[in-house]
Tab-separated table of C-alpha atoms in Angstrom:
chain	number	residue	atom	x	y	z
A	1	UNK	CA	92.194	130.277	90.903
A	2	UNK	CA	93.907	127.069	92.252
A	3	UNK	CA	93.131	123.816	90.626
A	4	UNK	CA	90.338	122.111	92.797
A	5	UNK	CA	91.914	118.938	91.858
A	6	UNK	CA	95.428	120.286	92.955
A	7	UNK	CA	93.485	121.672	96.180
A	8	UNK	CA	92.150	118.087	97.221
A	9	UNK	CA	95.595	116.429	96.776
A	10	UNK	CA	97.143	119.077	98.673
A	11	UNK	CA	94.209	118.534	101.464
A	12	UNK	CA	94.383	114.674	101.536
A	13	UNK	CA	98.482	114.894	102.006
A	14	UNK	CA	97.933	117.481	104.867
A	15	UNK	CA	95.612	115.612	106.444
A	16	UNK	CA	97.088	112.059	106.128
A	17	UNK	CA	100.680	113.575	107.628
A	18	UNK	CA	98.997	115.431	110.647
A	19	UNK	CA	97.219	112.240	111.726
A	20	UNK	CA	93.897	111.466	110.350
A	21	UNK	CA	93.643	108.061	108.825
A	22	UNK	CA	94.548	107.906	104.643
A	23	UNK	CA	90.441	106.839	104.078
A	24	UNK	CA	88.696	109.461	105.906
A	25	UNK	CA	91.496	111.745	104.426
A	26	UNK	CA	90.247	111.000	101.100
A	27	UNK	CA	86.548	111.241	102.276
A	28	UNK	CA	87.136	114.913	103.106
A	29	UNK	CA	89.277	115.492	100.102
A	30	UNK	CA	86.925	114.372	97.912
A	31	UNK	CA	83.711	115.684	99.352
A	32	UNK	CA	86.117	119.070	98.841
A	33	UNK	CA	86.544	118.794	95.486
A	34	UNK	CA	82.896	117.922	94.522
A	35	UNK	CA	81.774	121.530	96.699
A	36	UNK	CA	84.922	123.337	94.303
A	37	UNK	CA	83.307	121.936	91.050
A	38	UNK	CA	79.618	122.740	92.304
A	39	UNK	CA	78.502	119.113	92.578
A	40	UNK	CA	76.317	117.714	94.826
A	41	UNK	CA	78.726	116.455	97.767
A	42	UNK	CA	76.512	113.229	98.636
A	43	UNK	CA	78.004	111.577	95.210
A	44	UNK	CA	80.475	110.793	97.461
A	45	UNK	CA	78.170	108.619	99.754
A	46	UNK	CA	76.810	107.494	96.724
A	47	UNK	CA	79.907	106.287	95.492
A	48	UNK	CA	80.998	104.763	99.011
A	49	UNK	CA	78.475	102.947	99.486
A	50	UNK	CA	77.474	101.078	95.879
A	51	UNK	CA	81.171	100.086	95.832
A	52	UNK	CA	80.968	98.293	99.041
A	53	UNK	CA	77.474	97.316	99.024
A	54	UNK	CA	77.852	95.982	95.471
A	55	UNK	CA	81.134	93.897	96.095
A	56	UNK	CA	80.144	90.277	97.006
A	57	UNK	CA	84.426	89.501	97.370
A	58	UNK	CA	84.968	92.453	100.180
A	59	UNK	CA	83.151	89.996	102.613
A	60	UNK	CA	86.357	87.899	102.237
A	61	UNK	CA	88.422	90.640	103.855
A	62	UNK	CA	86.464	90.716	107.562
A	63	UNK	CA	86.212	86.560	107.386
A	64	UNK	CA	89.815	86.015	107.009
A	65	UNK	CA	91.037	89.079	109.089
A	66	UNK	CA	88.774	87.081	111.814
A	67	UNK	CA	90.644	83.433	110.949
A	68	UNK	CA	93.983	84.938	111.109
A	69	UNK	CA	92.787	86.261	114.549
A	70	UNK	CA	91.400	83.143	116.055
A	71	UNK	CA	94.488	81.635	115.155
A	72	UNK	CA	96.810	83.876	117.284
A	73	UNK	CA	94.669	83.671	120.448
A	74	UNK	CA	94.514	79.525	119.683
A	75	UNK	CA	97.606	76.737	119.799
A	76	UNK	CA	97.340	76.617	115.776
A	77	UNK	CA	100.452	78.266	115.468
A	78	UNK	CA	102.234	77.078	118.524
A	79	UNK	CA	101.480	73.688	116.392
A	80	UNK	CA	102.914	74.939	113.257
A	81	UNK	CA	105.892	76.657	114.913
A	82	UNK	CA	106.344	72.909	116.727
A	83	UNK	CA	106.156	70.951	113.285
A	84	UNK	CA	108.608	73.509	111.092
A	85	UNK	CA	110.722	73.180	113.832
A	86	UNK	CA	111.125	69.638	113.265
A	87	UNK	CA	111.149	69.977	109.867
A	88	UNK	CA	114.021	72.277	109.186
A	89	UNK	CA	115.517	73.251	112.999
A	90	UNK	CA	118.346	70.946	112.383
A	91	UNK	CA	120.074	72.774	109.435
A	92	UNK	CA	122.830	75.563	110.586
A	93	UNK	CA	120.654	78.765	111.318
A	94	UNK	CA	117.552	76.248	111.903
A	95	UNK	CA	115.296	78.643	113.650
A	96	UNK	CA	115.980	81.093	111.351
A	97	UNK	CA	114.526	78.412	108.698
A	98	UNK	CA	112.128	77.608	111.401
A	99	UNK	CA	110.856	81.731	111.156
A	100	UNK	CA	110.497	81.313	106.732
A	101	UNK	CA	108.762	77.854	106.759
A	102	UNK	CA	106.225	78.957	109.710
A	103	UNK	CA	105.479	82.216	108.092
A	104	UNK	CA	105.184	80.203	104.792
A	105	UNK	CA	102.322	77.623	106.453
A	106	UNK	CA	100.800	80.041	107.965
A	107	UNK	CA	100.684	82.426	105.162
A	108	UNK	CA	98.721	79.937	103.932
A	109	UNK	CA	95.670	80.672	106.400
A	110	UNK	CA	95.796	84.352	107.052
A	111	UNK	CA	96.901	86.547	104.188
A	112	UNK	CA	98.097	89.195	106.322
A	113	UNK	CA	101.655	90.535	106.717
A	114	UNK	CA	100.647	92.211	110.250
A	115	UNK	CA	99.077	89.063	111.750
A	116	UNK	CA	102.439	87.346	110.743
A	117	UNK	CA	104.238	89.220	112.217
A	118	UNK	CA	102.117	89.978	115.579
A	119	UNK	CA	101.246	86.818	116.011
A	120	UNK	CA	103.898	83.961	114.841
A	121	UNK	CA	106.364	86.983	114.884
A	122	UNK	CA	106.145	87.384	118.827
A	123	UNK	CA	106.306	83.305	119.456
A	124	UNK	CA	109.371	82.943	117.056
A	125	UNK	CA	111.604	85.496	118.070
A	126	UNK	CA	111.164	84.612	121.888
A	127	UNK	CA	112.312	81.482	120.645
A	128	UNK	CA	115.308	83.213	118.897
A	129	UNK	CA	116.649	84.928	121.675
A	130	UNK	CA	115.615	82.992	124.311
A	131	UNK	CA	118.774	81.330	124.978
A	132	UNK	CA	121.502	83.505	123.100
A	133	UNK	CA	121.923	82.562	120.044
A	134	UNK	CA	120.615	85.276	117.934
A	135	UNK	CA	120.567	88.736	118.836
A	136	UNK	CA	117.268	90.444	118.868
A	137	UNK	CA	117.805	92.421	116.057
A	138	UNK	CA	118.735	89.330	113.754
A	139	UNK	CA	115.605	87.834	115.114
A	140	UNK	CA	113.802	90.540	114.382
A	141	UNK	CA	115.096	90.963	110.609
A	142	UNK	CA	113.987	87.771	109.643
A	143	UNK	CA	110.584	87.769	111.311
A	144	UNK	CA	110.037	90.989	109.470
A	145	UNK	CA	111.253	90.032	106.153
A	146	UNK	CA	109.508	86.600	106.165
A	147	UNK	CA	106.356	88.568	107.317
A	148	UNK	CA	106.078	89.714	103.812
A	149	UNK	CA	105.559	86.408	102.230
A	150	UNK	CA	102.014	86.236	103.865
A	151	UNK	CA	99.849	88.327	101.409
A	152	UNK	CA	101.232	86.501	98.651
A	153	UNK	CA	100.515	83.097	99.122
A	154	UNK	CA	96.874	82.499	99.226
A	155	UNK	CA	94.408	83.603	101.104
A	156	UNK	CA	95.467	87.547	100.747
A	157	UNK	CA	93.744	89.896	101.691
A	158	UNK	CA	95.873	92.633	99.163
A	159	UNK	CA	94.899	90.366	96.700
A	160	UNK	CA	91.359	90.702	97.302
A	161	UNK	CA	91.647	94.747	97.047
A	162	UNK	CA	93.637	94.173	93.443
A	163	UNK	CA	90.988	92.013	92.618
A	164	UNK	CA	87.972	94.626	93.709
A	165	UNK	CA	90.043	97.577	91.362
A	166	UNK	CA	90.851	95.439	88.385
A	167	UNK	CA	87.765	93.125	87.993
A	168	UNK	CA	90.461	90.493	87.862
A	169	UNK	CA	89.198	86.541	89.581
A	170	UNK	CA	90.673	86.417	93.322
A	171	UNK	CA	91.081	82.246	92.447
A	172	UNK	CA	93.529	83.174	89.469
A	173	UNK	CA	95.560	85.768	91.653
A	174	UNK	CA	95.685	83.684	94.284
A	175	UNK	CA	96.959	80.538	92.302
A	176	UNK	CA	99.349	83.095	90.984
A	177	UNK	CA	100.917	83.865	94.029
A	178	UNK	CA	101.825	80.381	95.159
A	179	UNK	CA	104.961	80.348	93.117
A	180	UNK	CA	106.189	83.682	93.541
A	181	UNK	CA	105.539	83.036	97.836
A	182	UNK	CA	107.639	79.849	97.458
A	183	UNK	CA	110.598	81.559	95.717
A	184	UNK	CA	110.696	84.552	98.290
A	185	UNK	CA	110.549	81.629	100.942
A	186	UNK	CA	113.223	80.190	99.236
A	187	UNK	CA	115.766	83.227	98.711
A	188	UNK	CA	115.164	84.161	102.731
A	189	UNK	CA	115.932	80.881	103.794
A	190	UNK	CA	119.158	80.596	101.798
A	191	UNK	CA	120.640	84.197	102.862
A	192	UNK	CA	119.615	83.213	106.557
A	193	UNK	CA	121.799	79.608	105.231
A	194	UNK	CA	124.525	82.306	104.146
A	195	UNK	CA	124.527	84.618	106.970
A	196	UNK	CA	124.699	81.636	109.762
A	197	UNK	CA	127.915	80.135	108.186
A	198	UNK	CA	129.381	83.705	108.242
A	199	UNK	CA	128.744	84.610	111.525
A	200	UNK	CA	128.702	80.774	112.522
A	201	UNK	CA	125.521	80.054	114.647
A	202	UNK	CA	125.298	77.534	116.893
A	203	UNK	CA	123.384	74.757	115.336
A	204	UNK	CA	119.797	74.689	117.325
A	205	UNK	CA	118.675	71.718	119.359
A	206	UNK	CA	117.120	69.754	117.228
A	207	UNK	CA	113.844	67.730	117.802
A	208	UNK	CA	114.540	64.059	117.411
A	209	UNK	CA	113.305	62.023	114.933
A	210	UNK	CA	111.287	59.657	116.604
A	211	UNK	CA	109.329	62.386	117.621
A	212	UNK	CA	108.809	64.088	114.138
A	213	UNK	CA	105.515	61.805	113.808
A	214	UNK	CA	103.698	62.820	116.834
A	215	UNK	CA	104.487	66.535	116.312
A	216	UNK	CA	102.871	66.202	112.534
A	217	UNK	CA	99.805	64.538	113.542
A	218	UNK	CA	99.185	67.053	116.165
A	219	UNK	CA	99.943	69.373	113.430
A	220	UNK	CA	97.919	67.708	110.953
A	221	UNK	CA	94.022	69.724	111.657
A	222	UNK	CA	96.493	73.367	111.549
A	223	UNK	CA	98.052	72.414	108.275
A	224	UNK	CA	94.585	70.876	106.968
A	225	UNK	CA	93.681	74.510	106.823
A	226	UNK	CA	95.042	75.579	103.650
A	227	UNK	CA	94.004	72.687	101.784
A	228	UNK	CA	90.435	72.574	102.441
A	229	UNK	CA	90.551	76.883	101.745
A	230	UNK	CA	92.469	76.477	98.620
A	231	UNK	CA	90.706	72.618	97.192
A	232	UNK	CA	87.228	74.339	98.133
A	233	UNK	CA	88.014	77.573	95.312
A	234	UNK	CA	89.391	75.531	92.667
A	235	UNK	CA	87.607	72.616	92.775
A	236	UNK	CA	84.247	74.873	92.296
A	237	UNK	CA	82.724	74.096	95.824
A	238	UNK	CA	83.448	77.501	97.307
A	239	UNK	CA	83.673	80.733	96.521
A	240	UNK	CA	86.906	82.871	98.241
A	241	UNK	CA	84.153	84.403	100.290
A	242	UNK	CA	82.961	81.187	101.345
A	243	UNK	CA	86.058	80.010	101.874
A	244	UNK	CA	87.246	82.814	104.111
A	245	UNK	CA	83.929	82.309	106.068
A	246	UNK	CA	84.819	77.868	106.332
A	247	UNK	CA	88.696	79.351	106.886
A	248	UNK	CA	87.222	81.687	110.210
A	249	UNK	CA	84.799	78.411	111.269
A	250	UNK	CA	87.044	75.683	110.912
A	251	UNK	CA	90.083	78.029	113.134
A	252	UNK	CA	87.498	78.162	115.375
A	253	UNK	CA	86.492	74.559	115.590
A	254	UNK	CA	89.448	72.917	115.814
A	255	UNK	CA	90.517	75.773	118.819
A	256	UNK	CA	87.370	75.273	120.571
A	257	UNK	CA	87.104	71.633	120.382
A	258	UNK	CA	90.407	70.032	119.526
A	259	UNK	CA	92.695	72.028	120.915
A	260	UNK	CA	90.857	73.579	123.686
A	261	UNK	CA	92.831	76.762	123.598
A	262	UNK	CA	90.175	79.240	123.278
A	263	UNK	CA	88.319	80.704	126.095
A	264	UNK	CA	84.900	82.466	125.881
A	265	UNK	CA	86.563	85.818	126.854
A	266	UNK	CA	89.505	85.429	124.520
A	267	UNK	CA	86.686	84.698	121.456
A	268	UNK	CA	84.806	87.799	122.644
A	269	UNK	CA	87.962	89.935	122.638
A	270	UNK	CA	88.862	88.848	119.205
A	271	UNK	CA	85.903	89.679	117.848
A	272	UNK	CA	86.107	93.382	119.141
A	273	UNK	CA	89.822	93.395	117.942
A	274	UNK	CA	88.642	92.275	114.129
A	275	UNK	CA	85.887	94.519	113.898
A	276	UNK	CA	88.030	97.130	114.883
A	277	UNK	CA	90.353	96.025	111.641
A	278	UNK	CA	87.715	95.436	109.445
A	279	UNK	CA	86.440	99.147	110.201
A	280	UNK	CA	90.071	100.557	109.427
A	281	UNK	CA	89.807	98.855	106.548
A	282	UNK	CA	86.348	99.026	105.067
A	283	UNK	CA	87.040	103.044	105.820
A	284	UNK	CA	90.575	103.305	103.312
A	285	UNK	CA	88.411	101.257	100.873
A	286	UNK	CA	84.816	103.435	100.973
A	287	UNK	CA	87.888	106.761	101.160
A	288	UNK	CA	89.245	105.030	98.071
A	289	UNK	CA	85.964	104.717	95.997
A	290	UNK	CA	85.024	108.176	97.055
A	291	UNK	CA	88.714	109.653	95.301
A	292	UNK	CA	88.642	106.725	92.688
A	293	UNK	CA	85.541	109.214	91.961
A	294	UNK	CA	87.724	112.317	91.459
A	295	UNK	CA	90.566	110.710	89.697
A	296	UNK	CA	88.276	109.314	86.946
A	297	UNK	CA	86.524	112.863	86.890
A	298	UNK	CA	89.655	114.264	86.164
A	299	UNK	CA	90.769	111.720	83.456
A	300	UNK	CA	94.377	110.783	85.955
A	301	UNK	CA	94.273	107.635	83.929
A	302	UNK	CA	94.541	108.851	80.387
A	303	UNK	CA	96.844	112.005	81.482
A	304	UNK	CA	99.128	109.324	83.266
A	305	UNK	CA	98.972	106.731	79.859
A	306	UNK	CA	99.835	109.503	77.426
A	307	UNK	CA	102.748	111.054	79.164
A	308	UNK	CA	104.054	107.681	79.396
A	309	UNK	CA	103.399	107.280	75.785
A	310	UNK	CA	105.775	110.084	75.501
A	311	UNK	CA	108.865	108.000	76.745
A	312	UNK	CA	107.700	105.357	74.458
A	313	UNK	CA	108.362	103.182	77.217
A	314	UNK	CA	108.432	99.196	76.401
A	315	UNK	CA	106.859	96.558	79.373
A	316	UNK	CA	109.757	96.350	80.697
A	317	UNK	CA	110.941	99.570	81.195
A	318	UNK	CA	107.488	100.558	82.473
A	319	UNK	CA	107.380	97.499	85.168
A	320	UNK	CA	111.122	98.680	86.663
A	321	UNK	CA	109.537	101.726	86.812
A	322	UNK	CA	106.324	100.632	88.976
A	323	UNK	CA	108.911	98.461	91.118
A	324	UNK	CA	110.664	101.734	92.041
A	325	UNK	CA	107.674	103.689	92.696
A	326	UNK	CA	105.785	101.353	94.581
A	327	UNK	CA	109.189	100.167	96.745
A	328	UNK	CA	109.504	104.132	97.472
A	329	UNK	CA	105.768	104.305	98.195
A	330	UNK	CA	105.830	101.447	100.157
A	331	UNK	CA	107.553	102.903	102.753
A	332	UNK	CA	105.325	106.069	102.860
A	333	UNK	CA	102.073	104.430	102.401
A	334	UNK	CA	100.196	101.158	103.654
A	335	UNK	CA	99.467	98.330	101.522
A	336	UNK	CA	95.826	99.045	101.508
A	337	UNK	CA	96.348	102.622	100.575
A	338	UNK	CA	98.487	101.558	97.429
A	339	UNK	CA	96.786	99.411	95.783
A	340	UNK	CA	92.824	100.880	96.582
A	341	UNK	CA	94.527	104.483	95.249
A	342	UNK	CA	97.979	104.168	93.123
A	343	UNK	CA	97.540	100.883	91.173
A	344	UNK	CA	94.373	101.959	89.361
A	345	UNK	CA	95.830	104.869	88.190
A	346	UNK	CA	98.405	102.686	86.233
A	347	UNK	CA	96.027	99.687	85.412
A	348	UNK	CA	95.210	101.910	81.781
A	349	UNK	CA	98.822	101.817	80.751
A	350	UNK	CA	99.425	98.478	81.880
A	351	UNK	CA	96.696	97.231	79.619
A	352	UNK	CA	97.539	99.301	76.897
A	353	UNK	CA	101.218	97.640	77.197
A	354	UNK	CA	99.788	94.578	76.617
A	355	UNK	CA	101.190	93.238	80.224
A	356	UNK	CA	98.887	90.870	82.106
A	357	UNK	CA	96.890	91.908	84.807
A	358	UNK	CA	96.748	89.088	86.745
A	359	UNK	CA	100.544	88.747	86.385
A	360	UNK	CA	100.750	92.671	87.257
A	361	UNK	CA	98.843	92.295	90.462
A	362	UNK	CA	101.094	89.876	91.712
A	363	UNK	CA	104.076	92.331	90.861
A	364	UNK	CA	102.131	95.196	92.444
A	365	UNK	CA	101.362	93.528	95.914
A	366	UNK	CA	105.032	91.715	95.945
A	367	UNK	CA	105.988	95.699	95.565
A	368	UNK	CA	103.780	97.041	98.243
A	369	UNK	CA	104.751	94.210	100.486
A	370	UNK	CA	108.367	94.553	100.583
A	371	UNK	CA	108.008	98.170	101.017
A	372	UNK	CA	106.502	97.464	104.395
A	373	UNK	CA	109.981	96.651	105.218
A	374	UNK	CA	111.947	99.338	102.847
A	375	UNK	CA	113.774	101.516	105.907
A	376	UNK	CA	113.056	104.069	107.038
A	377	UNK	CA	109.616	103.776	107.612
A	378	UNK	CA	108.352	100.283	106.481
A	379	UNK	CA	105.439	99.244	108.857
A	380	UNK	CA	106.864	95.971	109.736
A	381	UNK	CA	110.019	97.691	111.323
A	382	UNK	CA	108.242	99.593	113.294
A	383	UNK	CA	106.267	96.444	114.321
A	384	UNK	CA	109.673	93.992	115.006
A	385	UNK	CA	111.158	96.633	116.770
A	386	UNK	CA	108.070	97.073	119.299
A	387	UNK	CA	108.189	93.846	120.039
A	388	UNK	CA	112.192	93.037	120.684
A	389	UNK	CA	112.288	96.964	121.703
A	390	UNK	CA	115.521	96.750	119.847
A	391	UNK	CA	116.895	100.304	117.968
A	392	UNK	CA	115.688	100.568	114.406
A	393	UNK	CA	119.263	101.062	113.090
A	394	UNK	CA	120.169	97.378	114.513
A	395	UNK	CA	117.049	95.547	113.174
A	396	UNK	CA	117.837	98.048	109.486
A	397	UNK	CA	121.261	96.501	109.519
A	398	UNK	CA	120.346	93.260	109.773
A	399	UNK	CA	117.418	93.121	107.487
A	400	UNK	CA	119.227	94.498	104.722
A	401	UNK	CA	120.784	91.064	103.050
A	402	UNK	CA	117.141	89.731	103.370
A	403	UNK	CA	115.560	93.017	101.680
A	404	UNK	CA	118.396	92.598	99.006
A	405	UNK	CA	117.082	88.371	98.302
A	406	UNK	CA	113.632	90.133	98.006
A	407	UNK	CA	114.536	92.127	95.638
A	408	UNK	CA	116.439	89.434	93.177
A	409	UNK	CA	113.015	87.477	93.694
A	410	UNK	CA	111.190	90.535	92.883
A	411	UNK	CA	113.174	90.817	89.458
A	412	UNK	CA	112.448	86.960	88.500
A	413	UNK	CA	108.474	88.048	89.441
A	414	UNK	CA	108.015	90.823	87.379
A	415	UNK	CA	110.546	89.951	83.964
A	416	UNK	CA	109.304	85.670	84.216
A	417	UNK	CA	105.416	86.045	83.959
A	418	UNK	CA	105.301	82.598	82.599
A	419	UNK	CA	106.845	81.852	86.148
A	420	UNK	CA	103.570	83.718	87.961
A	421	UNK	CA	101.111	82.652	85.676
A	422	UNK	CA	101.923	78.888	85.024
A	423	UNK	CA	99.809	77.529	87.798
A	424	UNK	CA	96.609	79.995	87.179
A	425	UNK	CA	96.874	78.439	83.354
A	426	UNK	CA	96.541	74.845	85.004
A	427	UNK	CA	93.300	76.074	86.261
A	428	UNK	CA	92.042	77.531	83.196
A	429	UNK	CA	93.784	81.246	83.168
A	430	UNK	CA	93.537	82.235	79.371
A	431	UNK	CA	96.247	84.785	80.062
């Protein structure tokens, strides 16, 4: 008789490919598996529901999928978009520093790829094209591969799901990610430096300087943000959770009453459209506990430690091999799906290997987000090229020397820990 284990795999993959989302997928595979081994198939409720019920940080996920929200229906990131513009549109390729520096700031309030790119993406490549300058598949390259940055400087919301599998604090990862967000800022901006001396942009207009102080002070509530989110967690006054509940208020506030950009039917409409993504997502993460369940039943774990202990791999031969898996997977798979499903299989190993897990979940959601740009099928492709309704093989062509900067700032991530985990250890990280 077949393996039930091998039977709920096969089930899950089956029903993922023909259309039914990964989480309810693993709902049904599991509840499977549990009726195969003669269990009692409400363990998987069980399991479902302690996990989210007993999880005080998954309230963070709805609160800042609901900030990053408000601010795309408000004039906070027509604000930001104004002051990076006057920051760096001067330099040769200057919106295409404009696109990094925007999705850097704002990264810095949402901690979602997708609302990056939906959001500042659509504003920012208008501006791109609008006059000629860049083609729309250059425009929508960049968009896409500064999109990734947003889940790694903090608030992220992948960070929050490491945090929930590996029992790891979501202030240390997300003090962790601030360097590693910089650097991948940093690489993008200086291939999009390279790439408009080669094809020799026209230099933008530029904002003039006189100006430059009237465009910050409007700017000055929007970039507020991130500081009173970030100084609230590591000063001890807030929790993330409580932060991503002041983050949701405050981008509400400040659109409501300072800006005035926010109309009663917009709010309402928002509010449908983030309980509609906190349901996708609370669904992968209760169909993740529920298969969490069945991998732990079945020891996956141990099996997957042991035959790794085979290869007598070292650190660094196991990390290059999570950076190819997950790049591969990344492209398959969503985010979410990786790292509620895939990363704890490997957390074992990576603690018997003596790596750092704080340092590891950095690597891990670096990993899962540049695969949402890996061709053929990263999500953010598919995302950029709805919006420009350019053909994928343009926007692939162009977004390959960013994918390639990515991936040199992915190396110095995962082989310089001290480079992750110096700013967590200024906090207090024993690691």
């Amino acid at each position: 008789m077949t393996d039930p284990f091998t039977i709920t795999i096969v089930l899950i993959a089956f029903l993922a490919f023909g259309g039914l989302s990964m989480g309810l997928a693993m709902v049904c595979g599991a509840s499977v598996y549990l009726i195969l081994k003669g269990f009692d198939p409400s363990i998987a409720a069980e399991t479902m529901l302690q996990g989210l019920f007993n999880s005080y940080t998954l309230l963070a996920i709805p609160l800042f999928i609901l900030a990053a929200d408000i601010m795309n229906i408000g004039s906070l990131a027509d604000k930001l978009l104004r002051f990076s513009q006057a920051v760096v549109g001067r330099f040769k390729g200057g919106l295409g520093h404009v696109n990094v520096v925007s999705s850097l700031i704002f990264s810095g309030m949402s901690g979602s790829a997708v609302a990056d790119a939906v959001g500042m993406g659509k504003i920012i490549i208008n501006m791109m094209t609008k006059d000629g300058k860049y083609t729309k598949s250059y425009a929508a390259a960049i968009t896409a591969a500064s999109a990734t940055i947003g889940p790694i400087i903090p608030p992220s919301i992948p960070m929050v799901l490491y945090a929930l599998v590996s029992d790891q604090s979501v202030g240390y990862l997300f003090a962790a990610g601030m360097a590693p967000g910089l650097l991948m800022g940093v690489v993008l901006m200086l291939m999009n430096s390279i790439i408009a001396h080669r094809r020799n942009f026209e230099t933008d207009t530029s904002i003039a300087i006189r100006e430059i102080p009237a465009i910050t002070f409007q700017a000055i509530p929007a970039l507020l943000l991130p500081v009173i989110l970030l100084g609230g967690i590591y000063s001890g006054v807030m929790t993330p959770t409580e932060a991503a509940a002041v983050a949701a208020f405050y981008a509400l506030a400040i659109s409501v009453v300072l800006y005035r950009s926010v109309s009663l039917r917009q709010f309402y409409a928002t509010l449908l459209g983030s309980a509609r993504s906190t349901a996708t997502v609370g669904i992968l993460i209760a169909g993740a506990l529920a298969f969490q369940y069945v991998v732990t039943r079945e020891n996956v774990p141990d099996s997957i430690s042991a035959f790794v202990g085979q290869y007598d791999l070292s650190p660094a031969g196991f990390l290059l091999m999570i950076n190819v898996l997950f790049l591969v997977l990344g492209c398959i798979l969503e985010s979410g799906a990786i790292l509620l499903i895939i990363v704890p299989i490997f957390i074992p190993t990576a603690q018997a290997l003596g790596i750092d897990m704080v340092h590891f979940g950095v690597v891990v959601v670096v990993n899962a987000m540049i695969g949402l740009i890996t061709p053929p099928y990263g999500l953010l492709l598919f995302i950029v090229a709805s919006i420009t309704k350019e053909p994928m093989g343009r926007i692939i062509r162009d977004l390959m020397p960013f994918l390639i900067a990515l991936l040199v700032a992915l190396g110095i991530i995962t082989y310089v820990p001290d480079f992750v985990l110096f700013l967590p250890r200024l906090i207090g990280y024993q690691g």
